[in-house]
CSV table of C-alpha atoms and ligand atoms in Angstrom, one decimal:
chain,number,residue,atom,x,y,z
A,1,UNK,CA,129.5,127.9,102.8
A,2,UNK,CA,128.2,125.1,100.4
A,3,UNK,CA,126.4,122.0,102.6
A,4,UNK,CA,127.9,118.7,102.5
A,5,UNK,CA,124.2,117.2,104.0
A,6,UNK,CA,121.0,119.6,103.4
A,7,UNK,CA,117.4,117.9,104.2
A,8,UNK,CA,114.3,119.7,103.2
A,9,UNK,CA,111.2,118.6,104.2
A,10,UNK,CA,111.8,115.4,105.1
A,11,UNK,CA,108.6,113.1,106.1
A,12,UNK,CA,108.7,110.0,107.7
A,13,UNK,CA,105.5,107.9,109.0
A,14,UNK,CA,105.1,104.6,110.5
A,15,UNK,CA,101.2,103.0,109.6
A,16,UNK,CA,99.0,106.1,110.8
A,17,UNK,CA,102.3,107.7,113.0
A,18,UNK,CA,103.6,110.6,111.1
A,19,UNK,CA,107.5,110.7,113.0
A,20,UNK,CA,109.3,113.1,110.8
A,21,UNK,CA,106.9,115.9,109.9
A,22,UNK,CA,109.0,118.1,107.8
A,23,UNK,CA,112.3,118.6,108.9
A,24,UNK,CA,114.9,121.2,107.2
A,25,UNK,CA,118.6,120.7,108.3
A,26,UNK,CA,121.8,121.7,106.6
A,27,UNK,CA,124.7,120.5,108.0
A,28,UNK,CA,128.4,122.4,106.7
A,29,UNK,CA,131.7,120.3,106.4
A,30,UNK,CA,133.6,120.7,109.9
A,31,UNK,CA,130.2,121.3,111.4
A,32,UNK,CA,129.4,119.9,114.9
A,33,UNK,CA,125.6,119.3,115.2
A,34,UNK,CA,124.2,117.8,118.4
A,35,UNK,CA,120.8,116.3,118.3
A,36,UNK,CA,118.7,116.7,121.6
A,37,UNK,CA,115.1,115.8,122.6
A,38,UNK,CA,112.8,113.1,124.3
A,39,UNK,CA,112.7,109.3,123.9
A,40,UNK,CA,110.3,108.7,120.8
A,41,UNK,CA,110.6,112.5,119.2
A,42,UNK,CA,112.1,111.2,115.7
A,43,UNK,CA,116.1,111.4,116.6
A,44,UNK,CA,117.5,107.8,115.5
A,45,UNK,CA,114.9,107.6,112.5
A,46,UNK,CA,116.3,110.7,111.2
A,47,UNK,CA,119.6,109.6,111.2
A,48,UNK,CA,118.7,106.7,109.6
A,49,UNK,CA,117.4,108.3,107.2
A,50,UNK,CA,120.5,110.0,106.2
A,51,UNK,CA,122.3,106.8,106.0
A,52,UNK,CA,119.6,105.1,104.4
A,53,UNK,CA,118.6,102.3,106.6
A,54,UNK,CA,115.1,103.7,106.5
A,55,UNK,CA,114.2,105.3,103.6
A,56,UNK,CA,112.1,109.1,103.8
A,57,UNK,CA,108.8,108.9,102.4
A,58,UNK,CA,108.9,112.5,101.2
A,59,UNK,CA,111.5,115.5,100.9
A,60,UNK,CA,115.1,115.7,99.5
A,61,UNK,CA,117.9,114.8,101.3
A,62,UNK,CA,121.6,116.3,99.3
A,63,UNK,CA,124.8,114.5,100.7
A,64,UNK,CA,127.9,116.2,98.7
A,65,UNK,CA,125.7,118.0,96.0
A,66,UNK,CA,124.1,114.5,95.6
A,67,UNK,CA,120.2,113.9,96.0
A,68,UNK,CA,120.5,110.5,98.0
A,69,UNK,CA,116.9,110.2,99.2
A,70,UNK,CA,116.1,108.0,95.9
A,71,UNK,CA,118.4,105.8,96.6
A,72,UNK,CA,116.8,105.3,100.3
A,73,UNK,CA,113.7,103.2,98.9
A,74,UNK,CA,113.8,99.4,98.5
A,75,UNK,CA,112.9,99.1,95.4
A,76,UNK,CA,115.4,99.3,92.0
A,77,UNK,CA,117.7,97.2,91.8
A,78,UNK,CA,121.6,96.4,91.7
A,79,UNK,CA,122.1,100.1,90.3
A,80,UNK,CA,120.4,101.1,93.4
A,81,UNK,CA,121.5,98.7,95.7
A,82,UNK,CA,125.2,100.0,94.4
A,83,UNK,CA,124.3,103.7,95.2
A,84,UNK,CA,123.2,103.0,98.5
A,85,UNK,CA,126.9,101.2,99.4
A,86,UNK,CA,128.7,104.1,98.1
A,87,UNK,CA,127.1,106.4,100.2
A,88,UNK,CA,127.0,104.3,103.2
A,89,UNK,CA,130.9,103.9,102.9
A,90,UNK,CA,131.1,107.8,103.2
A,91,UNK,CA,128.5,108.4,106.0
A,92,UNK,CA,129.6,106.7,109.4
A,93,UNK,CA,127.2,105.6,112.1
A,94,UNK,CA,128.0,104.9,115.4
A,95,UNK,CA,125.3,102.7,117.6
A,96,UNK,CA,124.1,102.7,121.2
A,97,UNK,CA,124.7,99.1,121.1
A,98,UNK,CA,128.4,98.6,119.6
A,99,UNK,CA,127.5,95.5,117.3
A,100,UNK,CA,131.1,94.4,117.5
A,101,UNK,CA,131.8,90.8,115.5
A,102,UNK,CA,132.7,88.5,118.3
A,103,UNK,CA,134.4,86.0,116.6
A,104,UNK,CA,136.8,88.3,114.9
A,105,UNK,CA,139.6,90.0,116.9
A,106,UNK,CA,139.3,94.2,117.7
A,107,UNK,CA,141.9,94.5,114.4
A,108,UNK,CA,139.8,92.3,112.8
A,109,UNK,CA,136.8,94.5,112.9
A,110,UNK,CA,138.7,97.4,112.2
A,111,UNK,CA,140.1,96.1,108.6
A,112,UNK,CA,137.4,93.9,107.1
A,113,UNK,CA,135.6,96.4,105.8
A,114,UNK,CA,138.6,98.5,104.0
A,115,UNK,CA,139.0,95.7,102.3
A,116,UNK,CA,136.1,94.5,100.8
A,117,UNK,CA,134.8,97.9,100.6
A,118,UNK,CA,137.7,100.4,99.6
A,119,UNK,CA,140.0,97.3,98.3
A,120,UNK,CA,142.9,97.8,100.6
A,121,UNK,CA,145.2,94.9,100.5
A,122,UNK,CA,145.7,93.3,103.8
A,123,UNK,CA,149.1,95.0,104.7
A,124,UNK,CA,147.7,98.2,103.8
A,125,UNK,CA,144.2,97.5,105.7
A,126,UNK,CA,146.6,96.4,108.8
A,127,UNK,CA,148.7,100.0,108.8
A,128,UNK,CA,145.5,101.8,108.9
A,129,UNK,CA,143.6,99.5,111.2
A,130,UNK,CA,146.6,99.9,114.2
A,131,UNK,CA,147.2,103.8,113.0
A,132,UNK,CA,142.9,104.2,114.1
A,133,UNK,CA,143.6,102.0,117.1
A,134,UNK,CA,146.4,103.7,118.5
A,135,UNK,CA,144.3,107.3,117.8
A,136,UNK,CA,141.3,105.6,120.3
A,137,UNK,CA,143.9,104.4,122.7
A,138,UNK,CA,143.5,100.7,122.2
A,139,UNK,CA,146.8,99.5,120.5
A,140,UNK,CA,147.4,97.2,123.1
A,141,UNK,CA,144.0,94.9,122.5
A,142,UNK,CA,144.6,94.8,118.6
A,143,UNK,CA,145.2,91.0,119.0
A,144,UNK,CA,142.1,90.7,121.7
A,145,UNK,CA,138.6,89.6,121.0
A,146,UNK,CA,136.0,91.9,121.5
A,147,UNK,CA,134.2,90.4,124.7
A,148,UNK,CA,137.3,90.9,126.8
A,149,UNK,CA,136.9,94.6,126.4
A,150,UNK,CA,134.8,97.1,129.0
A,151,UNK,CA,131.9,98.4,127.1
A,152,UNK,CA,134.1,101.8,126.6
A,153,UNK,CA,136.8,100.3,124.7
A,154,UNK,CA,134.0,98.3,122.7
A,155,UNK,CA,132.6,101.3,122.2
A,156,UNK,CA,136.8,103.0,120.6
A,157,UNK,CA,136.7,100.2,118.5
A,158,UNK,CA,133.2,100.8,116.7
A,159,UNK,CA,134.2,104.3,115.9
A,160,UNK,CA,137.9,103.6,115.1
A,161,UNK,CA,135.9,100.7,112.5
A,162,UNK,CA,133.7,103.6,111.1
A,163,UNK,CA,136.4,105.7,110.4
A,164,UNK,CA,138.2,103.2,108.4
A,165,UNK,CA,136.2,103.4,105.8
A,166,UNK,CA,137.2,107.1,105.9
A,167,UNK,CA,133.6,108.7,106.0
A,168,UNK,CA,133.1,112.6,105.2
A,169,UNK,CA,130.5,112.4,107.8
A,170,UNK,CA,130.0,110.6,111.4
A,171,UNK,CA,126.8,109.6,112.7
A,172,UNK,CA,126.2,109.1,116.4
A,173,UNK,CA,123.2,108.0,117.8
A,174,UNK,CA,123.3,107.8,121.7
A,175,UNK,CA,127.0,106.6,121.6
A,176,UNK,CA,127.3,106.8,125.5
A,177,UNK,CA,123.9,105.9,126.4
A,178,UNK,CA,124.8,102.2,126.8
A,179,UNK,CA,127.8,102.5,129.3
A,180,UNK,CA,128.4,102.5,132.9
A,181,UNK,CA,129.1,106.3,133.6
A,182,UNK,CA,132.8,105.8,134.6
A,183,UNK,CA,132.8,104.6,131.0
A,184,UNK,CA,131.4,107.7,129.0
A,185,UNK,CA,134.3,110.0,129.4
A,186,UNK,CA,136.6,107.8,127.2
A,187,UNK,CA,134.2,107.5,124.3
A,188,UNK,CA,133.5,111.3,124.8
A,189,UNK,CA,137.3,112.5,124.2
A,190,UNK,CA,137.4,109.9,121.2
A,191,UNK,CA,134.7,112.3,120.2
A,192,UNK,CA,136.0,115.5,120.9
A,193,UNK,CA,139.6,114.5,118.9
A,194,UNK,CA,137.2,113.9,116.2
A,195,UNK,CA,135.8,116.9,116.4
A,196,UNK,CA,139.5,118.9,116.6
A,197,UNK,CA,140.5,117.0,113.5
A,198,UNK,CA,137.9,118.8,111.9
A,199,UNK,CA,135.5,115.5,111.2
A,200,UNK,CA,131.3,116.8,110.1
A,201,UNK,CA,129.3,115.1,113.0
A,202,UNK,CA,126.2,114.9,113.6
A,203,UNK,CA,125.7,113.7,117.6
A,204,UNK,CA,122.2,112.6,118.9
A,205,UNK,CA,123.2,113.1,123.0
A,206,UNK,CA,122.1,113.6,126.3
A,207,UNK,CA,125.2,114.6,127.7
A,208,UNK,CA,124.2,118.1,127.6
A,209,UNK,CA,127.6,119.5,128.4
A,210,UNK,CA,129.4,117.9,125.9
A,211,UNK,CA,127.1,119.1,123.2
A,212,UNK,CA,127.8,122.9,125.0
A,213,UNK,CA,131.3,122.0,124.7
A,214,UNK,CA,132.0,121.0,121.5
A,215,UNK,CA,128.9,121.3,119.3
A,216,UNK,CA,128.9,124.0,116.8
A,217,UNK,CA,125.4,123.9,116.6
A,218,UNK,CA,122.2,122.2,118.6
A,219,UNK,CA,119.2,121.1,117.0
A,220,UNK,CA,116.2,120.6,119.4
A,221,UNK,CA,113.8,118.0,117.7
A,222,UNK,CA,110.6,117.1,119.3
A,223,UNK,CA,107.4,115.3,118.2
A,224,UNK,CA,109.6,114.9,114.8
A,225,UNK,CA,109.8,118.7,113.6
A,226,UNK,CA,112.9,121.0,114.7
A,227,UNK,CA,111.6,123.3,117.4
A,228,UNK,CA,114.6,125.4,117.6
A,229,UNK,CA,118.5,125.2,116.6
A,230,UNK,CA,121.3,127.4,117.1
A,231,UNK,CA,125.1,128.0,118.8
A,232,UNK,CA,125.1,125.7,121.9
A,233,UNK,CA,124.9,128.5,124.3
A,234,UNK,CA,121.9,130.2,122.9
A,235,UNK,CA,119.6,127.0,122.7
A,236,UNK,CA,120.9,125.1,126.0
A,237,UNK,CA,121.0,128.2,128.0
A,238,UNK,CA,119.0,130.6,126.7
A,239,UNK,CA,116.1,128.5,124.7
A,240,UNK,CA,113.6,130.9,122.9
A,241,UNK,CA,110.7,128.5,122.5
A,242,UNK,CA,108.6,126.8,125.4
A,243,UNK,CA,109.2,123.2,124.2
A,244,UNK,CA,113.1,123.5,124.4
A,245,UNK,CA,112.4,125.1,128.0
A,246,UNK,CA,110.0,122.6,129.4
A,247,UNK,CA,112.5,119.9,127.3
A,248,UNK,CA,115.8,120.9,129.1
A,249,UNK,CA,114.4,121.8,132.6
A,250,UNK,CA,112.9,118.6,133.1
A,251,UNK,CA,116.3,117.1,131.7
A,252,UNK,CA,118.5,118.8,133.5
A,253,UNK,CA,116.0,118.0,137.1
A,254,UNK,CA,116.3,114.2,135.9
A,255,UNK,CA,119.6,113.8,135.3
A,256,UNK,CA,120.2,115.9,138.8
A,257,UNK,CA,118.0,113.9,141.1
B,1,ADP,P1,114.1,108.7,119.3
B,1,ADP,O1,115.4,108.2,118.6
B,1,ADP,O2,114.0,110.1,119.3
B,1,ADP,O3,113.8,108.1,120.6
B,1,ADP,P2,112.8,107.1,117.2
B,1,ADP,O4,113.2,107.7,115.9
B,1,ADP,O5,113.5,105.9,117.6
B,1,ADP,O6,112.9,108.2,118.3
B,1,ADP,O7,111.3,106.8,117.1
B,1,ADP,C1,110.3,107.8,116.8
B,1,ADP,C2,108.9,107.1,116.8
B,1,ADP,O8,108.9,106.2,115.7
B,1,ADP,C3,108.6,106.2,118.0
B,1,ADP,O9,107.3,106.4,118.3
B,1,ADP,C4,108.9,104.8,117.6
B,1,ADP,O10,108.1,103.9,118.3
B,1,ADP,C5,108.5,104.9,116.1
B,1,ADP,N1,109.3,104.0,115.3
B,1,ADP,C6,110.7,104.0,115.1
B,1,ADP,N2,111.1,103.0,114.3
B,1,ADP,C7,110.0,102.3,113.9
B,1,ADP,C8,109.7,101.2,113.1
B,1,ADP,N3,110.7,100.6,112.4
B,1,ADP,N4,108.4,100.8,113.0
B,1,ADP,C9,107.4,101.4,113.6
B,1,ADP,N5,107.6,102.5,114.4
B,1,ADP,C10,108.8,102.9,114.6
B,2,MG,MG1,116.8,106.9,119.4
């Protein structure tokens, strides 16, 4: 099967701190892939990589047959600066923190970018925007602003504004990490309809059964290299390397306790 994201060798280091050393990931259309691994081992600067809000200081990084990683420097221009746009408008990222625009209403956030990105006229923008809201189960707030919403909901209505600029690929960094845990199951199933529909996601979690239940792959990274990766079952229960051991039992006695 032909990649629709394939990094090779990707380097990454802040002054003297080297925090992606080389990482290889290819990532097929319909693919699941959940990131695990420790606070500080690399996870959210490789994603943000691939969207190119940092840019890799070495390696190639193909999105759709495309090598993107050029366009990831700062340097170069409007012909640049254009690039980058077009590939941000086809690779989604979902935050910890939901970055909602307060003074516009949940629709509101959900259609601006359609249409000054993709050109939808309002009407158009507006069918979409309730079609997405009604898939993440928030019809009813369309006219609400975003503060009167529970931190879940805020949460629906980030993704449901991702998808409307109809992305090939979802990005999640730590989507749940921000809520009150009576709160994570919503955002979750938002997820796992995603995932039924077929959307290529690429998850960083710690819900560890989530990623067992719907990732078609999981991709241990720690001190910015992949350790191990593999069908959810073999690396969550059955880890062949030491770090991904140590990494999960002393997760799994955390998040216990
Ligand atoms: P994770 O998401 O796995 O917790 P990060 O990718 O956020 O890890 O960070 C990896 C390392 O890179 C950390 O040591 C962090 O302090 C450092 N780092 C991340 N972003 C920056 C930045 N913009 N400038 C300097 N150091 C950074
Ligand atoms: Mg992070």
């Amino acid at each position: 099967m032909t990649a629709l994201l394939e990094l090779a060798d990707i380097h990454k280091r802040f002054g003297a701190e080297e925090v992606l050393c080389g990482v290889d990931l290819s990532v097929a259309k319909g693919e699941v892939v959940a990131i695990i691994g420790a606070s500080g081992s690399g996870k959210s600067t490789l994603l943000r990589c691939i969207n190119l809000l940092e840019s890799a200081d070495q390696g190639r990084i193909q999105f759709d047959g495309q090598d993107i990683a050029p366009l990831g420097r700062a340097h170069g221009g409007r012909a640049m600066e254009a690039g980058r746009n077009h590939v941000r408008a086809r690779i989604g990222m979902v935050f910890q923190s939901f970055n909602l625009w307060p003074h516009l209403t949940v629709l509101g956030n959900v259609i601006e970018a359609p249409q000054r990105v993709r050109g939808l006229n309002r009407a158009e923008a507006e069918r979409e925007g309730r079609a997405l809201l009604d898939k993440v189960g928030l019809s009813a707030y369309a006219e609400a602003r975003p503060s009167r919403l529970s931190g879940g909901q805020q949460q629906r209505v980030a993704i449901a504004r991702s998808l409307a600029m109809k992305p090939d690929l979802m990005l999640f960094d730590e989507p749940t990490s921000a809520l009150d845990p009576e709160l994570v199951g919503e955002v979750l199933s938002v997820m796992r309809l995603l995932a039924q529909d077929g959307m290529t996601m690429i998850c960083v979690t710690h819900e560890i059964a989530f990623a067992r239940e719907i990732a078609t792959r999981v991709v241990f990274i720690d001190g910015g290299c992949v350790v191990e990766q593999g069908p959810a079952a073999a690396v969550l229960d059955t880890p062949s390397e030491p770090r991904t051991q140590r990494f999960l039992a002393r997760f799994l006695k955390d998040t216990r306790s």
